[in-house]
Amino acid sequence: MIRLLIADDESLLRMAFRMVFEAEPDMEVAGEAEDGEQAARLARHLRPDVVLMDVRMPGLDGIEATRRIVRDSPRSRVLILTTFDLDEYAFAGLKAGAAGFLPKNTRPQDLLSAIRNVAAGEAALSPRVTRRVLERFAPQMTPGPAERDVRLAQLTAREHEVLMQVARGLSNAEVAAALHLAEVTVKTHLSRVLVKLGLRDRAQVVVFAYESGLIRPAPPLSAPPDSPPCAGSSTTASP
């Protein structure tokens, strides 16, 4: 049974979420919170498996509440609810330690699937989507030299390869194909990477790779002199 904590300042939304979750045979709502302070406190007492966290709440917001829950209730995993799937709150939530984020207009079946994935120890979104968020907000990050992170010295050469592939947004199957390994072997290496680096899930692997300087976004391409910029141009990820 997946125990849930719903944190949202709108009572109608909490009621709607409760109705959806309680209709599922493998889920139960352990509690509700109307602000971040209450969410962090209930997470300590109720120890839910997953916390569904709104961002904009009175008093303590959802980002700081997420940071406290990750610190004080490490077994509880947080799903951030955002207005848009690539907004600044998604970025801040990942930095705070959330297992992932979902836009508020997510379909119920997709929300339920994300909750089950998070409860099983997976990220709520693909590493590729996580990387898109980090690429967009990379100027707000201050990566340090990767060689100074002593945790990296614990990794074997193969574990380091898996780390880099996951950080680039590849799924386990794609990593297996790229490194000519069995998918189960990739999962084993990734599990060891998470333990050695003290990370919670794949989303945090991508965050770690950017913050440690292992991966840096490529600079935007410069337009030729006297040439107007192309509409819709975007920064691409470094290889």
Short mmCIF file of C-alpha atoms in Angstrom, two decimals:
data_model
loop_
_atom_site.label_atom_id
_atom_site.label_comp_id
_atom_site.label_asym_id
_atom_site.label_seq_id
_atom_site.Cartn_x
_atom_site.Cartn_y
_atom_site.Cartn_z
CA MET A 1 0.00 0.00 0.00
CA ILE A 2 1.36 3.42 -1.03
CA ARG A 3 0.76 6.01 1.70
CA LEU A 4 0.29 9.55 0.41
CA LEU A 5 0.44 13.03 1.87
CA ILE A 6 -1.35 15.75 -0.15
CA ALA A 7 0.02 19.28 0.32
CA ASP A 8 -2.06 22.01 -1.34
CA ASP A 9 -3.67 25.17 0.00
CA GLU A 10 -6.85 24.64 -2.04
CA SER A 11 -9.24 22.34 -0.22
CA LEU A 12 -11.17 21.45 -3.39
CA LEU A 13 -8.00 20.23 -5.06
CA ARG A 14 -7.08 18.16 -2.01
CA MET A 15 -10.54 16.61 -2.05
CA ALA A 16 -10.26 15.82 -5.77
CA PHE A 17 -6.84 14.20 -5.28
CA ARG A 18 -8.15 12.18 -2.34
CA MET A 19 -11.05 10.84 -4.42
CA VAL A 20 -8.68 9.77 -7.20
CA PHE A 21 -6.20 8.10 -4.86
CA GLU A 22 -8.70 6.33 -2.63
CA ALA A 23 -10.28 4.72 -5.69
CA GLU A 24 -7.00 2.86 -6.24
CA PRO A 25 -6.57 -0.47 -4.42
CA ASP A 26 -2.86 0.14 -3.73
CA MET A 27 -3.07 3.71 -2.40
CA GLU A 28 -4.27 5.43 0.74
CA VAL A 29 -4.19 9.06 1.83
CA ALA A 30 -2.32 9.28 5.12
CA GLY A 31 -2.91 13.01 5.56
CA GLU A 32 -3.44 16.45 4.06
CA ALA A 33 -1.57 19.71 4.53
CA GLU A 34 -2.64 23.22 3.57
CA ASP A 35 0.80 24.84 3.75
CA GLY A 36 4.48 23.90 3.63
CA GLU A 37 5.04 24.04 7.37
CA GLN A 38 2.24 21.58 8.00
CA ALA A 39 3.46 19.35 5.18
CA ALA A 40 6.97 19.10 6.62
CA ARG A 41 5.59 18.41 10.09
CA LEU A 42 3.12 15.74 8.93
CA ALA A 43 5.82 14.06 6.82
CA ARG A 44 7.91 13.60 9.98
CA HIS A 45 4.99 12.10 11.90
CA LEU A 46 3.14 10.15 9.22
CA ARG A 47 6.14 8.97 7.18
CA PRO A 48 4.25 8.80 3.87
CA ASP A 49 5.80 7.05 0.90
CA VAL A 50 5.03 9.95 -1.46
CA VAL A 51 4.25 13.61 -0.82
CA LEU A 52 2.31 15.40 -3.56
CA MET A 53 3.56 18.97 -3.12
CA ASP A 54 2.09 22.19 -4.46
CA VAL A 55 4.58 25.03 -4.83
CA ARG A 56 2.64 28.20 -4.11
CA MET A 57 1.27 27.96 -0.59
CA PRO A 58 0.98 30.55 2.19
CA GLY A 59 3.83 30.79 4.67
CA LEU A 60 6.42 28.14 3.91
CA ASP A 61 6.32 27.38 0.18
CA GLY A 62 6.53 23.95 -1.41
CA ILE A 63 10.20 24.25 -2.37
CA GLU A 64 11.41 24.88 1.18
CA ALA A 65 8.99 22.24 2.47
CA THR A 66 10.52 19.78 0.00
CA ARG A 67 14.01 20.65 1.24
CA ARG A 68 12.95 19.98 4.84
CA ILE A 69 11.22 16.71 4.00
CA VAL A 70 14.25 15.44 2.07
CA ARG A 71 16.43 16.34 5.06
CA ASP A 72 14.19 15.17 7.91
CA SER A 73 12.12 12.38 6.33
CA PRO A 74 14.46 10.70 3.82
CA ARG A 75 12.12 7.76 3.21
CA SER A 76 9.37 10.09 1.96
CA ARG A 77 9.71 11.12 -1.66
CA VAL A 78 8.30 14.35 -3.06
CA LEU A 79 6.46 15.01 -6.31
CA ILE A 80 6.30 18.73 -7.13
CA LEU A 81 3.21 20.10 -8.87
CA THR A 82 3.95 22.95 -11.27
CA THR A 83 1.92 25.18 -13.56
CA PHE A 84 4.15 24.42 -16.53
CA ASP A 85 6.40 21.41 -17.01
CA LEU A 86 9.56 23.49 -17.56
CA ASP A 87 9.07 26.41 -15.17
CA GLU A 88 11.49 27.71 -12.56
CA TYR A 89 9.67 25.84 -9.80
CA ALA A 90 10.46 22.52 -11.47
CA PHE A 91 14.12 23.49 -11.48
CA ALA A 92 14.02 24.64 -7.85
CA GLY A 93 12.19 21.48 -6.83
CA LEU A 94 14.80 19.22 -8.40
CA LYS A 95 17.54 21.21 -6.68
CA ALA A 96 15.71 20.81 -3.37
CA GLY A 97 15.69 17.02 -3.77
CA ALA A 98 12.29 16.24 -5.28
CA ALA A 99 11.97 12.93 -7.11
CA GLY A 100 10.36 14.76 -10.00
CA PHE A 101 7.69 17.20 -11.04
CA LEU A 102 4.37 17.12 -12.85
CA PRO A 103 2.30 19.88 -14.40
CA LYS A 104 -1.02 20.45 -12.67
CA ASN A 105 -2.93 19.47 -15.79
CA THR A 106 -1.44 15.96 -15.80
CA ARG A 107 -3.99 13.29 -16.63
CA PRO A 108 -5.07 11.19 -13.61
CA GLN A 109 -3.67 7.96 -15.07
CA ASP A 110 -0.30 9.63 -15.65
CA LEU A 111 -0.28 11.02 -12.11
CA LEU A 112 -1.04 7.58 -10.68
CA SER A 113 1.72 6.03 -12.78
CA ALA A 114 4.21 8.67 -11.61
CA ILE A 115 3.29 8.06 -7.97
CA ARG A 116 3.80 4.31 -8.35
CA ASN A 117 7.17 4.87 -10.02
CA VAL A 118 8.31 7.20 -7.26
CA ALA A 119 7.13 4.82 -4.54
CA ALA A 120 9.14 2.05 -6.24
CA GLY A 121 12.30 4.15 -6.11
CA GLU A 122 12.25 5.44 -9.67
CA ALA A 123 12.17 9.05 -10.85
CA ALA A 124 8.80 10.50 -11.81
CA LEU A 125 10.08 11.68 -15.15
CA SER A 126 12.67 10.63 -17.65
CA PRO A 127 16.27 11.83 -17.28
CA ARG A 128 15.84 13.48 -20.68
CA VAL A 129 13.07 15.77 -19.38
CA THR A 130 15.11 16.48 -16.26
CA ARG A 131 18.02 17.52 -18.41
CA ARG A 132 15.82 19.84 -20.49
CA VAL A 133 14.91 21.67 -17.30
CA LEU A 134 18.53 21.95 -16.20
CA GLU A 135 19.64 23.12 -19.65
CA ARG A 136 17.04 25.87 -19.56
CA PHE A 137 18.03 27.09 -16.11
CA ALA A 138 21.75 26.30 -16.32
CA PRO A 139 22.76 30.00 -15.93
CA GLN A 140 21.40 29.83 -12.37
CA MET A 141 23.77 26.99 -11.48
CA THR A 142 27.34 27.41 -10.28
CA PRO A 143 29.11 24.16 -11.22
CA GLY A 144 32.37 23.40 -9.51
CA PRO A 145 35.34 21.43 -10.81
CA ALA A 146 34.35 17.77 -11.01
CA GLU A 147 37.77 16.55 -9.93
CA ARG A 148 37.23 18.12 -6.50
CA ASP A 149 34.20 16.01 -5.64
CA VAL A 150 35.78 13.24 -3.60
CA ARG A 151 32.73 11.03 -4.03
CA LEU A 152 33.62 10.47 -7.68
CA ALA A 153 36.81 8.69 -6.63
CA GLN A 154 34.65 5.88 -5.20
CA LEU A 155 33.27 4.99 -8.62
CA THR A 156 34.73 2.32 -10.83
CA ALA A 157 35.43 3.19 -14.45
CA ARG A 158 32.27 1.40 -15.56
CA GLU A 159 30.13 3.10 -12.91
CA HIS A 160 31.48 6.46 -14.07
CA GLU A 161 30.48 5.60 -17.65
CA VAL A 162 26.96 4.71 -16.53
CA LEU A 163 26.74 7.93 -14.51
CA MET A 164 27.67 10.02 -17.55
CA GLN A 165 25.21 8.25 -19.84
CA VAL A 166 22.32 8.64 -17.38
CA ALA A 167 23.26 12.31 -16.85
CA ARG A 168 23.01 12.83 -20.61
CA GLY A 169 19.39 11.71 -20.48
CA LEU A 170 19.61 8.08 -21.59
CA SER A 171 17.27 5.39 -20.31
CA ASN A 172 18.64 2.11 -18.92
CA ALA A 173 17.98 0.41 -22.25
CA GLU A 174 19.80 3.17 -24.13
CA VAL A 175 22.74 3.05 -21.73
CA ALA A 176 22.91 -0.73 -22.17
CA ALA A 177 23.03 -0.35 -25.95
CA ALA A 178 25.64 2.42 -25.82
CA LEU A 179 27.96 0.52 -23.47
CA HIS A 180 27.21 -2.98 -24.85
CA LEU A 181 25.90 -4.22 -21.51
CA ALA A 182 22.83 -6.11 -20.37
CA GLU A 183 20.10 -3.83 -19.05
CA VAL A 184 20.13 -5.60 -15.68
CA THR A 185 23.86 -4.86 -15.44
CA VAL A 186 23.18 -1.17 -16.06
CA LYS A 187 20.60 -1.19 -13.25
CA THR A 188 23.15 -2.78 -10.90
CA HIS A 189 25.81 -0.20 -11.75
CA LEU A 190 23.33 2.65 -11.38
CA SER A 191 22.23 1.38 -7.97
CA ARG A 192 25.85 1.40 -6.84
CA VAL A 193 26.33 4.91 -8.22
CA LEU A 194 23.34 6.15 -6.23
CA VAL A 195 24.67 4.61 -3.02
CA LYS A 196 28.25 5.82 -3.46
CA LEU A 197 27.21 9.37 -4.36
CA GLY A 198 24.45 9.56 -1.77
CA LEU A 199 21.78 10.31 -4.38
CA ARG A 200 18.12 9.37 -4.23
CA ASP A 201 17.21 8.66 -7.86
CA ARG A 202 18.01 9.24 -11.54
CA ALA A 203 16.78 12.82 -11.46
CA GLN A 204 19.36 13.61 -8.79
CA VAL A 205 22.07 11.98 -10.93
CA VAL A 206 21.41 14.60 -13.61
CA VAL A 207 21.42 17.42 -11.05
CA PHE A 208 24.68 16.11 -9.56
CA ALA A 209 26.35 15.94 -12.98
CA TYR A 210 25.58 19.59 -13.67
CA GLU A 211 26.40 20.89 -10.20
CA SER A 212 29.69 19.01 -10.04
CA GLY A 213 30.76 20.19 -13.47
CA LEU A 214 30.75 16.75 -15.09
CA ILE A 215 28.39 18.06 -17.74
CA ARG A 216 28.12 21.66 -18.87
CA PRO A 217 25.58 23.11 -21.29
CA ALA A 218 26.95 24.11 -24.65
CA PRO A 219 27.04 27.88 -25.25
CA PRO A 220 24.40 29.20 -27.65
CA LEU A 221 25.49 29.43 -31.26
CA SER A 222 26.34 32.97 -32.38
CA ALA A 223 24.54 34.36 -35.40
CA PRO A 224 26.69 35.59 -38.33
CA PRO A 225 27.25 39.38 -38.46
CA ASP A 226 24.22 41.37 -39.66
CA SER A 227 22.14 38.20 -39.61
CA PRO A 228 18.92 38.10 -37.56
CA PRO A 229 18.66 35.29 -35.01
CA CYS A 230 16.62 32.28 -36.02
CA ALA A 231 13.19 32.16 -34.43
CA GLY A 232 12.75 29.36 -31.94
CA SER A 233 16.47 28.65 -31.64
CA SER A 234 17.50 26.87 -28.46
CA THR A 235 20.59 25.76 -26.59
CA THR A 236 21.59 22.19 -27.26
CA ALA A 237 23.12 19.80 -24.79
CA SER A 238 26.84 19.19 -24.87
CA PRO A 239 27.84 15.80 -26.24
#
